[in-house]
Structure formats: C-alpha cells, structure tokens
Coordinates of N, CA, C and O in Angstrom, one line a residue:
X27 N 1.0 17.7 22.1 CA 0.2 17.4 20.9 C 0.8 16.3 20.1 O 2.0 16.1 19.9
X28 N -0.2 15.6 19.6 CA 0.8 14.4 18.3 C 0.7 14.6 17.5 O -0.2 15.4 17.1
X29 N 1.8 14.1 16.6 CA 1.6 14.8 15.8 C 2.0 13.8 14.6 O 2.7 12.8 14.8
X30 N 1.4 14.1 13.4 CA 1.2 13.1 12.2 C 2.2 11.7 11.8 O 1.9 10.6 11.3
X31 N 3.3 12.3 12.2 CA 4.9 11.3 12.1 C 4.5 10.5 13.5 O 4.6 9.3 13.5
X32 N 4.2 11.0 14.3 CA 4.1 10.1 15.9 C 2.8 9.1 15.1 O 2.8 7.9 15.4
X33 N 1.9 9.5 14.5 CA 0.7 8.5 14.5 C 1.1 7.3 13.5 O 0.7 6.2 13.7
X34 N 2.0 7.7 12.2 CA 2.6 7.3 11.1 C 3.2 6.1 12.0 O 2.6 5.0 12.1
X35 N 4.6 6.5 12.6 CA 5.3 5.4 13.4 C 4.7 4.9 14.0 O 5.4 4.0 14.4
X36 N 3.5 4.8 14.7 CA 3.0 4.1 15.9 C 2.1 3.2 14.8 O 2.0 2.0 15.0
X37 N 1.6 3.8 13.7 CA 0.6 2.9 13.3 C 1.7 1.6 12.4 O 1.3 0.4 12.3
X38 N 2.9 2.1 11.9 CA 3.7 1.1 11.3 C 4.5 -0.2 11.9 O 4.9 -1.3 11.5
X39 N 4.5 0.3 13.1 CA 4.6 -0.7 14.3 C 3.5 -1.6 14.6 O 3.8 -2.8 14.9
X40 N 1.9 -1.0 14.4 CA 1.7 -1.5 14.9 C 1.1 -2.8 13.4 O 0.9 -4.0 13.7
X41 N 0.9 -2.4 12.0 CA -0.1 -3.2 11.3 C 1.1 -3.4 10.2 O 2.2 -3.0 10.3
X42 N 0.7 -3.9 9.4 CA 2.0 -4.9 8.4 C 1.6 -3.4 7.0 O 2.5 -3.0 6.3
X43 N 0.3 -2.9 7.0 CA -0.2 -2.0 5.7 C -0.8 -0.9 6.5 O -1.5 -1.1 7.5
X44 N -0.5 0.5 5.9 CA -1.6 1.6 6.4 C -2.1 2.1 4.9 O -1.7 2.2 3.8
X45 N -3.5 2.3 5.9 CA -4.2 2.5 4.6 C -5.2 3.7 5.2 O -5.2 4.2 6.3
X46 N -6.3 4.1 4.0 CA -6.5 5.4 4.7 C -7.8 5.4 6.0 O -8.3 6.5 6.2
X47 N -8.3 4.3 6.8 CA -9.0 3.5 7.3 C -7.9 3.7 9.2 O -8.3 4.1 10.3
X48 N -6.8 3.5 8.8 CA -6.0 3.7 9.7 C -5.6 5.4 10.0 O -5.6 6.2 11.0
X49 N -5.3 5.5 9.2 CA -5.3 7.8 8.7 C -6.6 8.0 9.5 O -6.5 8.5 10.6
X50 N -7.7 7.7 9.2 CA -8.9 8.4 9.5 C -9.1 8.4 11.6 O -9.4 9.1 12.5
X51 N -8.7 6.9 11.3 CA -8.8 6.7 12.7 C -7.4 7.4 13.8 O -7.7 7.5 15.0
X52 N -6.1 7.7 13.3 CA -4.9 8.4 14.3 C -5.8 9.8 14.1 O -5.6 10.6 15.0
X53 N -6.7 10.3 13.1 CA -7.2 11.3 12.9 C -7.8 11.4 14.5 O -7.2 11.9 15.5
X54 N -8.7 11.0 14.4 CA -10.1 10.8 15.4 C -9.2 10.5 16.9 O -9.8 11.0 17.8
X55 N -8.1 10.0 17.2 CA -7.6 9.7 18.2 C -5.8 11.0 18.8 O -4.9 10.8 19.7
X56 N -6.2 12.1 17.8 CA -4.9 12.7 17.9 C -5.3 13.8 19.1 O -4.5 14.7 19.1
X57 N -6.1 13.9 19.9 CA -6.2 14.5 20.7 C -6.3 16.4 20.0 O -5.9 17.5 20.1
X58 N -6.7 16.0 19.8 CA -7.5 18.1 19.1 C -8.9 18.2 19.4 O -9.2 19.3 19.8
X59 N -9.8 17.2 19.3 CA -11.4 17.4 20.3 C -11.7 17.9 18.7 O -12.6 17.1 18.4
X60 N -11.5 18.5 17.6 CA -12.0 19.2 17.0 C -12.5 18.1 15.3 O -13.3 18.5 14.4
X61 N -11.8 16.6 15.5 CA -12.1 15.6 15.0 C -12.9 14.6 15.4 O -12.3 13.5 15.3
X62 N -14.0 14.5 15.8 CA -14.6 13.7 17.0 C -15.3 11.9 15.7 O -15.3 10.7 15.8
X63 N -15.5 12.5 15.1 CA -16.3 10.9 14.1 C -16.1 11.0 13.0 O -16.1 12.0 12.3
X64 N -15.8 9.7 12.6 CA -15.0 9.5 11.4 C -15.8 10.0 9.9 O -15.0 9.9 9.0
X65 N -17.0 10.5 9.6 CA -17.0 11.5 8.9 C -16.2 12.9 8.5 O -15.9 13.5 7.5
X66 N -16.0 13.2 9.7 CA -15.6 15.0 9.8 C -13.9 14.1 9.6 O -13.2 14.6 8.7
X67 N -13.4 13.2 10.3 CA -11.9 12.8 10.0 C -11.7 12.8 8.5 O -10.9 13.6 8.1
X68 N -12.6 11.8 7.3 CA -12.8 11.6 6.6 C -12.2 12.5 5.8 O -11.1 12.5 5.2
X69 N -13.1 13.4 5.9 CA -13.2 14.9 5.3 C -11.9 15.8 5.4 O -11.2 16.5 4.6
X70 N -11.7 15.4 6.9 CA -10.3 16.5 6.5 C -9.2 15.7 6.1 O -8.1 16.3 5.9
X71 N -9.3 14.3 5.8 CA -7.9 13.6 5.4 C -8.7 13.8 3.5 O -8.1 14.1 2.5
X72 N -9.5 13.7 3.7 CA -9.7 14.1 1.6 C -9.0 15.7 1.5 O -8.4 16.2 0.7
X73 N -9.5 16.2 2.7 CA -8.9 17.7 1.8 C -7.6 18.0 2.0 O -6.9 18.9 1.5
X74 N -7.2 17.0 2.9 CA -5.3 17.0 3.0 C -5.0 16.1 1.7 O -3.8 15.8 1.7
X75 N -5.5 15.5 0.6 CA -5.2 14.3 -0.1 C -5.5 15.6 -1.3 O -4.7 15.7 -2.2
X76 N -6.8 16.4 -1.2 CA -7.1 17.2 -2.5 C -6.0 18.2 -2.7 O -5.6 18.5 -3.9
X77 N -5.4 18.9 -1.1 CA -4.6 20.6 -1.2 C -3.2 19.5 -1.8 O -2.7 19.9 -2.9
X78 N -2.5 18.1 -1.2 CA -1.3 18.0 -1.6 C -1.7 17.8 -3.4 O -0.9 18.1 -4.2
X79 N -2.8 17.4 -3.8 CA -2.9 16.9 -5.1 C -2.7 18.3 -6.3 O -2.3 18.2 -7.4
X80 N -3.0 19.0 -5.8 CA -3.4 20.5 -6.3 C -2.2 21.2 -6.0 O -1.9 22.0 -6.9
X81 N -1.3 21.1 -5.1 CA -0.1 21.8 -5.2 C 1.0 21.2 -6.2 O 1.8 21.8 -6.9
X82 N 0.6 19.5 -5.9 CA 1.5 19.0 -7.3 C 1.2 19.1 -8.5 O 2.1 18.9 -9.2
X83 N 0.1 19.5 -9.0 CA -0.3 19.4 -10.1 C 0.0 20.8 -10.8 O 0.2 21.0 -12.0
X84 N 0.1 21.9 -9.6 CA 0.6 23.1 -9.9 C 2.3 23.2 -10.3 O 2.8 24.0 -11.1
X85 N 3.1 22.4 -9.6 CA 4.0 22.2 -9.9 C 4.9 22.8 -8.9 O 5.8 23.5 -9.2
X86 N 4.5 22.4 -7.3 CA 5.0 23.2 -6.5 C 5.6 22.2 -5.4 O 4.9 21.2 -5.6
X87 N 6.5 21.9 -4.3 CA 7.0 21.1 -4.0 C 6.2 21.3 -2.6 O 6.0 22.4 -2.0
X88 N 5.6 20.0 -2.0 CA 5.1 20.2 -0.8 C 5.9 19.3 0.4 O 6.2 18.1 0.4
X89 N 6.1 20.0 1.2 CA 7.1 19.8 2.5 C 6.0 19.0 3.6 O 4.8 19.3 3.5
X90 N 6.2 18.4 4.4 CA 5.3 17.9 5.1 C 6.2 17.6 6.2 O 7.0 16.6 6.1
X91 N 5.9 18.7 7.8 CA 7.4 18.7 8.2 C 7.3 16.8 9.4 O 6.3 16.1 9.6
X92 N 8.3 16.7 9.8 CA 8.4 15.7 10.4 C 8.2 14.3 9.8 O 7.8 13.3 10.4
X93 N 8.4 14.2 8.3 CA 7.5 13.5 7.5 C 8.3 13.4 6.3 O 8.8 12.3 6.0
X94 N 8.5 14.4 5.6 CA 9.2 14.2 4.7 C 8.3 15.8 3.3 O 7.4 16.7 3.4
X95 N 9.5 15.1 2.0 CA 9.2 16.6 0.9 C 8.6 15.3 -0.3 O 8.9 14.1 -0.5
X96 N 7.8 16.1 -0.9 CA 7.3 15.5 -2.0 C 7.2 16.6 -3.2 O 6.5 17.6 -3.2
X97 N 8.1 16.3 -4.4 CA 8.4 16.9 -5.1 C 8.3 16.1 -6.5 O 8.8 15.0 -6.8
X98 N 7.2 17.2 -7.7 CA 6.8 17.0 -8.8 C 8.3 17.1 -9.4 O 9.2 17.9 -9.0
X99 N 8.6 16.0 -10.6 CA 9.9 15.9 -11.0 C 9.7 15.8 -12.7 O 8.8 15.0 -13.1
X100 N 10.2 16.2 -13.4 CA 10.0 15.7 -14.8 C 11.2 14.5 -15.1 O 12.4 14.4 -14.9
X101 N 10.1 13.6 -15.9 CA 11.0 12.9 -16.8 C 11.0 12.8 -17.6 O 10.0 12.8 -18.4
X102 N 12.8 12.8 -17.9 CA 12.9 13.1 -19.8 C 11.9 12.0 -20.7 O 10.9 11.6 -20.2
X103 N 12.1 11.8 -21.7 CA 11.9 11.1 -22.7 C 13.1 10.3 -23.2 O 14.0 10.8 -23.7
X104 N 13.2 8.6 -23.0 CA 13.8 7.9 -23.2 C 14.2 6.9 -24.2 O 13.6 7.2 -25.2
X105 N 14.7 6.2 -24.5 CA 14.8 5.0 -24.9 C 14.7 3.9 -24.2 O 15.0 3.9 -23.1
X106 N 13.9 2.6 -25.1 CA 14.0 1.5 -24.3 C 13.6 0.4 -24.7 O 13.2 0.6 -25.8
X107 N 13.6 -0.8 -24.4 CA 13.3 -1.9 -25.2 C 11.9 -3.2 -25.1 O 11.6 -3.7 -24.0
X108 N 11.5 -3.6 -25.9 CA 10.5 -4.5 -25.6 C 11.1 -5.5 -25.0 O 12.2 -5.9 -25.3
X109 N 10.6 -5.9 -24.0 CA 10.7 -7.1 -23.5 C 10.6 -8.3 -24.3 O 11.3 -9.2 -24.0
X110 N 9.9 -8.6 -25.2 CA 9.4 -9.6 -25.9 C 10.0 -10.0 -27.3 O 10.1 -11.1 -27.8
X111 N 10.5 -8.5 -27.9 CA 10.6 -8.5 -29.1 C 12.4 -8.2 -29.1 O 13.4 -8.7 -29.7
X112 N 12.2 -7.4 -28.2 CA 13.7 -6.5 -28.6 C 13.8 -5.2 -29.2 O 14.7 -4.4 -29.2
X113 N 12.5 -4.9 -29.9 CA 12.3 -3.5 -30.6 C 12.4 -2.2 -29.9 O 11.4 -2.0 -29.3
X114 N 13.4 -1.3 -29.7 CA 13.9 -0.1 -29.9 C 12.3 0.3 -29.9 O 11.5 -0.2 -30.7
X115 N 12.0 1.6 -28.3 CA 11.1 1.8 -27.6 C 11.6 3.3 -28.0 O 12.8 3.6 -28.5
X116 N 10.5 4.6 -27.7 CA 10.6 5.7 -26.9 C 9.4 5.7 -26.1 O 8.2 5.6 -26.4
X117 N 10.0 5.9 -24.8 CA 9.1 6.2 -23.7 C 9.0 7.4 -23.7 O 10.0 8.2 -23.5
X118 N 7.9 7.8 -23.9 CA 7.6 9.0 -23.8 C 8.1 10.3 -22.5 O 8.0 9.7 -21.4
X119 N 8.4 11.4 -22.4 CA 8.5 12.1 -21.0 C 7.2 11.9 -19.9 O 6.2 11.4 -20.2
X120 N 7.5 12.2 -19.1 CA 6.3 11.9 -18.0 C 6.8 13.0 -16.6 O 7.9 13.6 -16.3
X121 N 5.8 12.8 -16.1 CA 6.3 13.8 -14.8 C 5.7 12.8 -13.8 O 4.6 12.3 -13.8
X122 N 6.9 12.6 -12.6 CA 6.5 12.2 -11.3 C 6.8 12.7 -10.2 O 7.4 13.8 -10.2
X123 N 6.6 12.0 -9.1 CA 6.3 12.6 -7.6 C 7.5 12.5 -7.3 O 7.9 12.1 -8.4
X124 N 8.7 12.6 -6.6 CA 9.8 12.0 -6.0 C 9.5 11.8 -4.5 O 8.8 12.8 -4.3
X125 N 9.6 11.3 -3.5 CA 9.9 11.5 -1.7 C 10.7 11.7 -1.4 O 11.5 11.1 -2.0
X126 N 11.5 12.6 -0.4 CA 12.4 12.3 0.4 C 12.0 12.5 1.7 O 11.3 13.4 2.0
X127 N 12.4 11.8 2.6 CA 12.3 11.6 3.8 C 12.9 12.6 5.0 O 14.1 13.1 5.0
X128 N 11.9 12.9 5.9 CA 13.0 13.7 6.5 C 13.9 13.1 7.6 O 13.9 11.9 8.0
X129 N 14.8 14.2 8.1 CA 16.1 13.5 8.7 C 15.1 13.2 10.1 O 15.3 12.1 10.7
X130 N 14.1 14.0 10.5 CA 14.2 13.3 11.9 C 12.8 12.0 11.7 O 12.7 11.0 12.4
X131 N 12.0 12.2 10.7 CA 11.4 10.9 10.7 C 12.7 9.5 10.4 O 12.9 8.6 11.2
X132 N 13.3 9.6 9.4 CA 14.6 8.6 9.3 C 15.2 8.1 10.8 O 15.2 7.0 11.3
X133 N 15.7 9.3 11.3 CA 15.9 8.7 12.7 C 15.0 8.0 13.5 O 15.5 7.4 14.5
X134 N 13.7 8.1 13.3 CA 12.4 7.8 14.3 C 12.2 6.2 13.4 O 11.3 5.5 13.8
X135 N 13.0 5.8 12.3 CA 12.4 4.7 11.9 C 13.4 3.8 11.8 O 13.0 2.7 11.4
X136 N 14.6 3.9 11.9 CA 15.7 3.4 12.3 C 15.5 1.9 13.3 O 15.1 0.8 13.3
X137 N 16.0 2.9 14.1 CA 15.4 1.7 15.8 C 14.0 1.2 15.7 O 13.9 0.1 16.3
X138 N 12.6 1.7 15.1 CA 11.6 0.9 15.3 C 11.5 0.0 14.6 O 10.6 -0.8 14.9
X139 N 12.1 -0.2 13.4 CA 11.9 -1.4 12.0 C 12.6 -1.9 12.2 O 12.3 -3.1 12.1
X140 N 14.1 -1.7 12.7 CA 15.7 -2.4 12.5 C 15.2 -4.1 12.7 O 15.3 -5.1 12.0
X141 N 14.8 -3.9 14.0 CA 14.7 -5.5 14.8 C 13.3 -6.1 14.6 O 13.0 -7.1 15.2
X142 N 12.1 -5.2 13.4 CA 11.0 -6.2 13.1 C 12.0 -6.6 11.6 O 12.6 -7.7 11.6
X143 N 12.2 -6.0 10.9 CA 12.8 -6.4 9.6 C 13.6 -7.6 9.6 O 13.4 -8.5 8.8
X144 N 14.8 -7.6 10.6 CA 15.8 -8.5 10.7 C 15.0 -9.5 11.6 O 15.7 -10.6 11.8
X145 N 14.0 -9.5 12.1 CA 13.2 -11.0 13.1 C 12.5 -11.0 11.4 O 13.6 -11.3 10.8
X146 N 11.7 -10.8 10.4 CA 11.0 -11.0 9.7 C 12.1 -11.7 8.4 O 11.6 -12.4 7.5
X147 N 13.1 -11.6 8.3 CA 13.9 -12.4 7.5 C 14.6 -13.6 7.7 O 15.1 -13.8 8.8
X148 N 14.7 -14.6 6.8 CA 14.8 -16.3 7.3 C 16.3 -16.5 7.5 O 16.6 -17.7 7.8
X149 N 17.4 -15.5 7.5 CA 18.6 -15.4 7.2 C 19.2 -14.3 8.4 O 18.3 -13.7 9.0
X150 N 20.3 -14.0 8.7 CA 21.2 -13.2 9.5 C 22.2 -12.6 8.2 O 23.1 -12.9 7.4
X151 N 21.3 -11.2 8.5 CA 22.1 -10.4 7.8 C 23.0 -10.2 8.0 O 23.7 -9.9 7.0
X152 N 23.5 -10.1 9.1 CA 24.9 -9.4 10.2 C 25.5 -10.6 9.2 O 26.0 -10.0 8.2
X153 N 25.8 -12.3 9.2 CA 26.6 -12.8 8.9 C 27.7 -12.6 7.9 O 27.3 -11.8 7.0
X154 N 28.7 -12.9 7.7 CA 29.1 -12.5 6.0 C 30.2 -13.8 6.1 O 31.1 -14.1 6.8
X155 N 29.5 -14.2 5.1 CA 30.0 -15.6 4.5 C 31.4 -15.4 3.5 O 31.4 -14.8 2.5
X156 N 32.6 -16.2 4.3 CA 33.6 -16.1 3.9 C 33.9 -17.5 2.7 O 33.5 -18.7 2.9
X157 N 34.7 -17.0 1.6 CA 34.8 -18.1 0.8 C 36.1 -18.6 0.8 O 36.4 -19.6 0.2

C-alpha cells in the first residue's frame, strides 16, 4: 500500500510546487479502488484539511505518521520595532502551528533533494574558500 509520505516524495521529485491539484490526484492514484474521481478525492482531502484544522483549533497536537507532528504553539507577547520610524512596538501574543518532521520522512528526503538542490545552485557548496 502507498502511502501519503511515498506520494509527498514522489510528487516533490517530480514538480518544483505541490499544491492541492497534485494531493487530489496521488489521492486518486494510491491504489485503495475506494477513491476513483477527483470529486470523491476532493472531498476526502477537505475533510483531512477540516479534522487537522479542528484538532488545531482545539488545541491538540496532530501527528501525521511518516510525515511529521504539527503542533499549536503559543506566542508570547513581544517587543519590537517599526521599521520606518524606530518606534517601540508590542506585538501582540498569537498562537501558531509549529512542524516537525519525522525522522523517517527526513531520511527519505535527504538523498532525493541533496543532488537536485546542489545541481540547482550556481556555486559548489562542498568548496570552501581559503583566505
């Protein structure tokens, strides 16, 4: 069976952006028979987009195995400054999402990015320029 991290890595290999156009379609192609046209895919990628939106909003940490944890985080209330003026800011507190990745997706993305990343840059990273 495939499974969501297999369609993730295969589709990041294969397009520069995933977007939910590409989701609907690894949907339709994961072999379950039980997703056959991109309506009914549609549908269950909104209600996988509604249950994660609703568990965050509740304040509960959602795991998503082979894939990674996504966890509601508070942030304090800060200081900070205008860009323009210089004027002494409070940013208000806020709450956001955090990611972390899991260890075996990380390993699965290692070797498939390493050598598009380093062909996609005008420079050799490996080098190190001695003064």
């Amino acid at each position: 069976m495939i499974s969501y991290a297999d369609i993730l890595v295969s589709t990041l290999i294969a397009v520069d952006n995933f977007n939910k156009t590409d989701f609907v379609n690894g949907l339709m192609h994961c072999g379950s028979g039980k997703v056959d046209n991109p309506t009914a895919a549609e549908a269950v990628f909104q209600n996988i987009l509604d249950q994660v939106g609703l568990a965050l909003c509740s304040g509960k940490v959602v795991s998503l195995p082979k894939v990674g944890k996504l966890t509601p985080t508070l942030r304090r209330e800060r200081y900070g400054r205008h860009p323009q003026t210089g004027d002494k800011l409070i940013i208000p507190a806020t709450v956001i999402v955090k990611f972390t990745i899991s260890d075996a997706l990380h390993r699965r993305l290692q070797p498939a990015l390493l050598d598009r990343l380093l062909a996609a840059t005008d420079y050799d990273v490996l080098e190190i320029k001695s003064e």
